[in-house]
Amino acid sequence: MREIARVQQGYFPTQDRIVRIIAGRFKIPLNQQGQIVVLDAGCGTGHAIQNLSNQWLIQQPELNATLLGIESDKHRYEQAAALLARSKGGGTALWSAIEDATVDQPVSLLWFNPPYDRIRGTGRIETALFNRVKEWPARGSGLLLLIVPDYVLADAEVGLAVAVERDYEMLGLWRYPEPEYHDFKQCVLLARRREKALNKTLMTFPRWASESSKWPMLRDDMKPVATLTPVQKSVTLRRTRLGNDLIVDAVTRSPLRSGLLREAAAPAPPIGRPLLPLKHGHLALALAGGLCDGIIESEGNRFLIKGTLTSAVRRVSTKPQVDDSGNTVAEIDTYRTRYEMNVRCLRNDGSIENYSSAEPDELETEVTNE
Ligand SMILES: C[S@@+](CC[C@H](N)C(=O)[O-])C[C@H]1O[C@@H](n2cnc3c(N)ncnc32)[C@H](O)[C@@H]1O
């Protein structure tokens, strides 16, 4: 595809010629036990790794390579799923953001040509995504093929080179040849995952990453530098989270769709008369829940109201105690705890009115706020 067309679509797959040259940097095992699993995180249409494995198959027709891809763009994912499933060793794609996906077993080769961008306030997306995928190749043998702009890798502030060095041993680093280099200034890094990551606190900017102008250019006639190592267990791609795209897509295709849409688009129901007459208890609950605070309007006037619910111990009755001769010897008071509703209302003119369910003369005894 011509450069201009690729740029217009905002999709920048690895060019076929570059994939062919990269394919020659790998030693392919003979008498393979197990399978070579290649995972492209951000696989686009899946064409790059399919092309890669086709190049290897020319050299080694017995090669057993499984091709896996993760892609967030639905249209490209569908193309990748179809293409990878047709590859000789079989394959599959997962429709997901890299951030929401993982693998259940290590892979032989991670192909990683991430989107190039800044993330507002937190650095570059290449580093953030690399940190998500860096542990997917097998320890000690799994390979990383990274394609990024050289100015991103050579920039110590970005933190990508240090992140790579910490987990990987460098096998080769090349700039793209012309004319491909001209447009995006990309480079290709090939590395093998370390058995154990280096101590983070001792890390400094790696020497191999400085002075990108001195990095060799990728050429057709270079020798292989990395050995592909089969893995013994098959690898499954898994989602760790459901992204919004996926949820919207599932709802769109669901038989519940029209009901959900109707409900989402329906106007809020009018507040009608309650089914049963309101009793004191209803109002008490509303007051206790703070639902009776705020500004209300009535006949063009506005009032600020504040409702409270209080409990108070009230005397409810007084009965005389009489002896055998019928003389009153004492008075017995009966007290009960009563809940009392109070609403204070501030008018525009600054006057305050109090409304209370308490009897005016019931002001003796202890009162506590609820
Ligand atoms: C530069 S293209 C590389 C395509 C392919 N790997 C290749 O080398 O030709 C990057 C791809 O990653 C996809 N992508 C970007 N961000 C992603 C993310 N967070 N999760 C999954 N895929 C993503 C894009 O839709 C695009 O198809």
Coordinates of N, CA and C and ligand atoms in Angstrom, one line a residue, residues 11-14 40 42-44 48 70-73 76 96-99 111 113-115 129, ligand 1:
Y11 N -3.5 3.8 10.0 CA -3.1 2.4 10.4 C -1.7 2.2 9.7
F12 N -0.7 1.8 10.5 CA 0.6 1.7 9.9 C 1.2 0.4 10.2
P13 N 0.8 -0.6 9.4 CA 1.4 -2.0 9.5 C 2.8 -2.0 9.1
T14 N 3.5 -3.0 9.6 CA 4.9 -3.2 9.2 C 4.9 -3.6 7.7
D40 N 1.3 -11.4 18.3 CA 1.4 -10.0 17.9 C 0.5 -9.2 18.7
G42 N -1.4 -6.1 19.2 CA -1.7 -5.0 18.3 C -1.5 -5.5 16.9
C43 N -2.2 -6.5 16.6 CA -1.8 -7.3 15.3 C -2.3 -6.7 14.1
G44 N -3.2 -5.6 14.1 CA -3.8 -5.1 12.9 C -4.6 -6.2 12.2
A48 N 1.3 -9.1 9.2 CA 2.7 -9.0 9.5 C 3.2 -10.4 10.0
I70 N -3.7 -9.9 19.2 CA -4.6 -9.1 20.0 C -4.8 -7.8 19.2
E71 N -6.1 -7.4 19.0 CA -6.3 -6.2 18.3 C -7.6 -5.5 18.8
S72 N -7.4 -4.2 19.0 CA -8.6 -3.4 19.6 C -9.6 -2.9 18.5
D73 N -9.1 -2.8 17.3 CA -10.0 -2.3 16.2 C -10.8 -3.5 15.7
R76 N -10.3 -4.7 12.0 CA -9.0 -5.3 11.7 C -9.0 -6.7 12.5
S96 N -9.6 -7.2 21.7 CA -9.4 -6.6 23.0 C -8.4 -5.6 23.0
A97 N -8.4 -4.7 23.9 CA -7.2 -3.8 24.1 C -6.1 -4.6 24.8
I98 N -4.9 -4.3 24.5 CA -3.8 -5.0 25.1 C -3.9 -4.9 26.6
E99 N -4.3 -3.8 27.1 CA -4.4 -3.5 28.5 C -5.4 -4.4 29.2
W111 N 5.8 -10.2 19.0 CA 6.0 -9.2 18.0 C 5.2 -7.9 18.4
N113 N 4.7 -3.9 17.6 CA 4.8 -2.7 16.9 C 3.7 -1.8 17.3
P114 N 3.9 -1.2 18.5 CA 2.7 -0.5 19.2 C 2.4 0.8 18.5
P115 N 1.2 1.4 18.8 CA 0.9 2.7 18.4 C 1.9 3.7 19.0
L129 N 2.4 0.4 27.2 CA 2.0 -0.9 26.7 C 3.1 -2.0 26.8
Ligands
LIG1 C1 1.3 0.0 14.1 S1 0.0 -1.1 13.9 C2 0.8 -2.7 13.8 C3 0.1 -3.8 13.2 C4 0.9 -5.1 13.1 N1 1.3 -5.5 14.4 C5 2.1 -4.9 12.2 O1 3.2 -5.0 12.7 O2 1.9 -4.7 11.0 C6 -0.7 -1.1 15.5 C7 -2.0 -1.8 15.7 O3 -2.3 -1.9 17.1 C8 -3.6 -1.6 17.3 N2 -3.7 -1.1 18.7 C9 -3.5 0.2 19.1 N3 -3.6 0.3 20.4 C10 -4.0 -0.9 20.8 C11 -4.4 -1.4 22.1 N4 -4.3 -0.6 23.2 N5 -4.8 -2.7 22.2 C12 -4.8 -3.5 21.1 N6 -4.5 -3.0 19.9 C13 -4.1 -1.8 19.7 C14 -4.0 -0.7 16.2 O4 -5.5 -0.7 16.0 C15 -3.2 -1.2 15.1 O5 -3.9 -2.1 14.3

